[in-house]
PDB file of C-alpha atoms in Angstrom:
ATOM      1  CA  UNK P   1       6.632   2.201  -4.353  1.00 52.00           C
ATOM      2  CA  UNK P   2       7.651   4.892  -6.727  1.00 51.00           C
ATOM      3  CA  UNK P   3       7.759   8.311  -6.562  1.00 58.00           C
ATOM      4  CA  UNK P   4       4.984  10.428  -7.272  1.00 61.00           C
ATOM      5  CA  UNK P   5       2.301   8.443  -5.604  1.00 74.00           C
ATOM      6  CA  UNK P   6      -0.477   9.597  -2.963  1.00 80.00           C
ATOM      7  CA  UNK P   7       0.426   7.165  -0.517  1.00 84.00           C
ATOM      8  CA  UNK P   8       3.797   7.862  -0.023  1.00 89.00           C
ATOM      9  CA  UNK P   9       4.652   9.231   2.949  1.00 92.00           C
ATOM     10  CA  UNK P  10       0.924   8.288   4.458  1.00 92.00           C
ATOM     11  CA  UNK P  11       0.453   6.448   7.171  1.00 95.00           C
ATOM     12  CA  UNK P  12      -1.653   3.291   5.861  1.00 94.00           C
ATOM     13  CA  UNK P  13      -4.801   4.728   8.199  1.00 93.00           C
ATOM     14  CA  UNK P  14      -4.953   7.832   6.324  1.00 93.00           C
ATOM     15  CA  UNK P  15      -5.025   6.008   2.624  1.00 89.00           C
ATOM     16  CA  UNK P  16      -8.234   5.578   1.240  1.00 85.00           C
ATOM     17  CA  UNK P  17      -7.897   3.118  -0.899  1.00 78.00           C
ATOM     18  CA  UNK P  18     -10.713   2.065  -3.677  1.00 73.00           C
ATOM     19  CA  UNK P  19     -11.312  -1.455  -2.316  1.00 70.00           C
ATOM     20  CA  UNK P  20     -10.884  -3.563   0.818  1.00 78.00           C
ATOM     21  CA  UNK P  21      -7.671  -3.978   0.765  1.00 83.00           C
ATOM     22  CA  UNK P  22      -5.171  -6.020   3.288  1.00 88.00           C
ATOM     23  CA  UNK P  23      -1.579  -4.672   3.559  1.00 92.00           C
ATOM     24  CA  UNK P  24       0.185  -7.967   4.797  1.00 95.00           C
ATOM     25  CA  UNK P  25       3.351  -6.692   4.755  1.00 97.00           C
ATOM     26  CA  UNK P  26       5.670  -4.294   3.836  1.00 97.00           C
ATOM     27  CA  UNK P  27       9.511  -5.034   2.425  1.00 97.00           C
ATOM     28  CA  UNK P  28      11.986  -1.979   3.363  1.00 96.00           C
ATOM     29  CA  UNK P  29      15.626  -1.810   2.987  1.00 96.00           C
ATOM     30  CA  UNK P  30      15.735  -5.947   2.896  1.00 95.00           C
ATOM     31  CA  UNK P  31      13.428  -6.393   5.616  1.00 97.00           C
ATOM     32  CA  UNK P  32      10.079  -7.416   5.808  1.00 98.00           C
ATOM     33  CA  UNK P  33       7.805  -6.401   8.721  1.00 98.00           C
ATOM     34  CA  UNK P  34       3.651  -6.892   9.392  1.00 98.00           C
ATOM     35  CA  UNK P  35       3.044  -3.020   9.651  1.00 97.00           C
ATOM     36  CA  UNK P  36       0.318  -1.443  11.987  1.00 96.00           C
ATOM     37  CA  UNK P  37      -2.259   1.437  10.685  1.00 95.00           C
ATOM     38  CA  UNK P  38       0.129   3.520  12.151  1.00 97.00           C
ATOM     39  CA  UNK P  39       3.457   2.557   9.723  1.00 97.00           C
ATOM     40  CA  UNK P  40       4.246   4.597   6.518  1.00 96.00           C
ATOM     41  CA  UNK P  41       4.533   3.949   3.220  1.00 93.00           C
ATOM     42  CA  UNK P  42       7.977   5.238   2.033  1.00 94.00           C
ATOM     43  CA  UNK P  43       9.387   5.639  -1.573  1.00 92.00           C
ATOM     44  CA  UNK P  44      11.305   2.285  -2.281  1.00 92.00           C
ATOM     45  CA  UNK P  45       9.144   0.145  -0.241  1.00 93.00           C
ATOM     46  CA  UNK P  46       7.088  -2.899  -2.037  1.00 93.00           C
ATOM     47  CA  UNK P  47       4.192  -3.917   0.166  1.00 91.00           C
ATOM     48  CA  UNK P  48       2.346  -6.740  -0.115  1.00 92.00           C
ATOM     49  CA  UNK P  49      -1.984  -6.759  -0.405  1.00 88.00           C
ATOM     50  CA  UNK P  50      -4.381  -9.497  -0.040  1.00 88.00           C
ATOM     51  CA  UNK P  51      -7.334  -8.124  -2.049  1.00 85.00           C
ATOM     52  CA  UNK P  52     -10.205  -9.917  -3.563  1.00 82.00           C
ATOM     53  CA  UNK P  53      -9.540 -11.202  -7.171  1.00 80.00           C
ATOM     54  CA  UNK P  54     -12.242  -9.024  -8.654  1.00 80.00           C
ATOM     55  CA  UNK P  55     -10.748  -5.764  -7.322  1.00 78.00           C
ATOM     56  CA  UNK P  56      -7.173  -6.637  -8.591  1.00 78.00           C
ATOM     57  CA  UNK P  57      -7.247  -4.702 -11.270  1.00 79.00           C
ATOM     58  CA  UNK P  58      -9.219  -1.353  -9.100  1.00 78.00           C
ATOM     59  CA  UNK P  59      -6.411  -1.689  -6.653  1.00 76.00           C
ATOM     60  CA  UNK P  60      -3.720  -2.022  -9.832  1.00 75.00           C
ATOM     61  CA  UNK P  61      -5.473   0.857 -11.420  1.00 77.00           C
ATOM     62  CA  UNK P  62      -5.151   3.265  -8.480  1.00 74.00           C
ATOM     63  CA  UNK P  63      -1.870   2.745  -7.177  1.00 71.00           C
ATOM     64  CA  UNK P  64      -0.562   3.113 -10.890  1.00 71.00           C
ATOM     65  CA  UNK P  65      -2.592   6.414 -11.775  1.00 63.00           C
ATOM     66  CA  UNK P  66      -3.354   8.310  -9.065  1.00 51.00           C
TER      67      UNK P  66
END
């Protein structure tokens, strides 16, 4: 994730994203983890979302112009 973005520093529970969205996982410091509601998002990290196809580009939109 970059900097500047609502969901850093959120814990995913508290993000409200657009869509249904899945975090599957999220990659941090070369390590990839399942994360609970409870786990952050934290600058640097990539995370990984199963969404449907026809919200790609909602989810896309919103995490790139919040």
């Amino acid at each position: 994730m970059v900097d500047g973005l609502d969901v850093i520093d959120k814990k995913l529970r508290e993000i409200k994203f657009p869509a249904y969205v899945l975090v599957i996982s999220i990659e941090r410091d070369n390590m990839e983890f399942i994360p609970s509601a409870d786990d952050k998002i934290l600058l640097g990290d990539k995370i990984t979302v199963l969404v449907n196809a026809r919200d790609t580009f909602q989810i896309d939109a919103y995490l790139n112009h919040q």
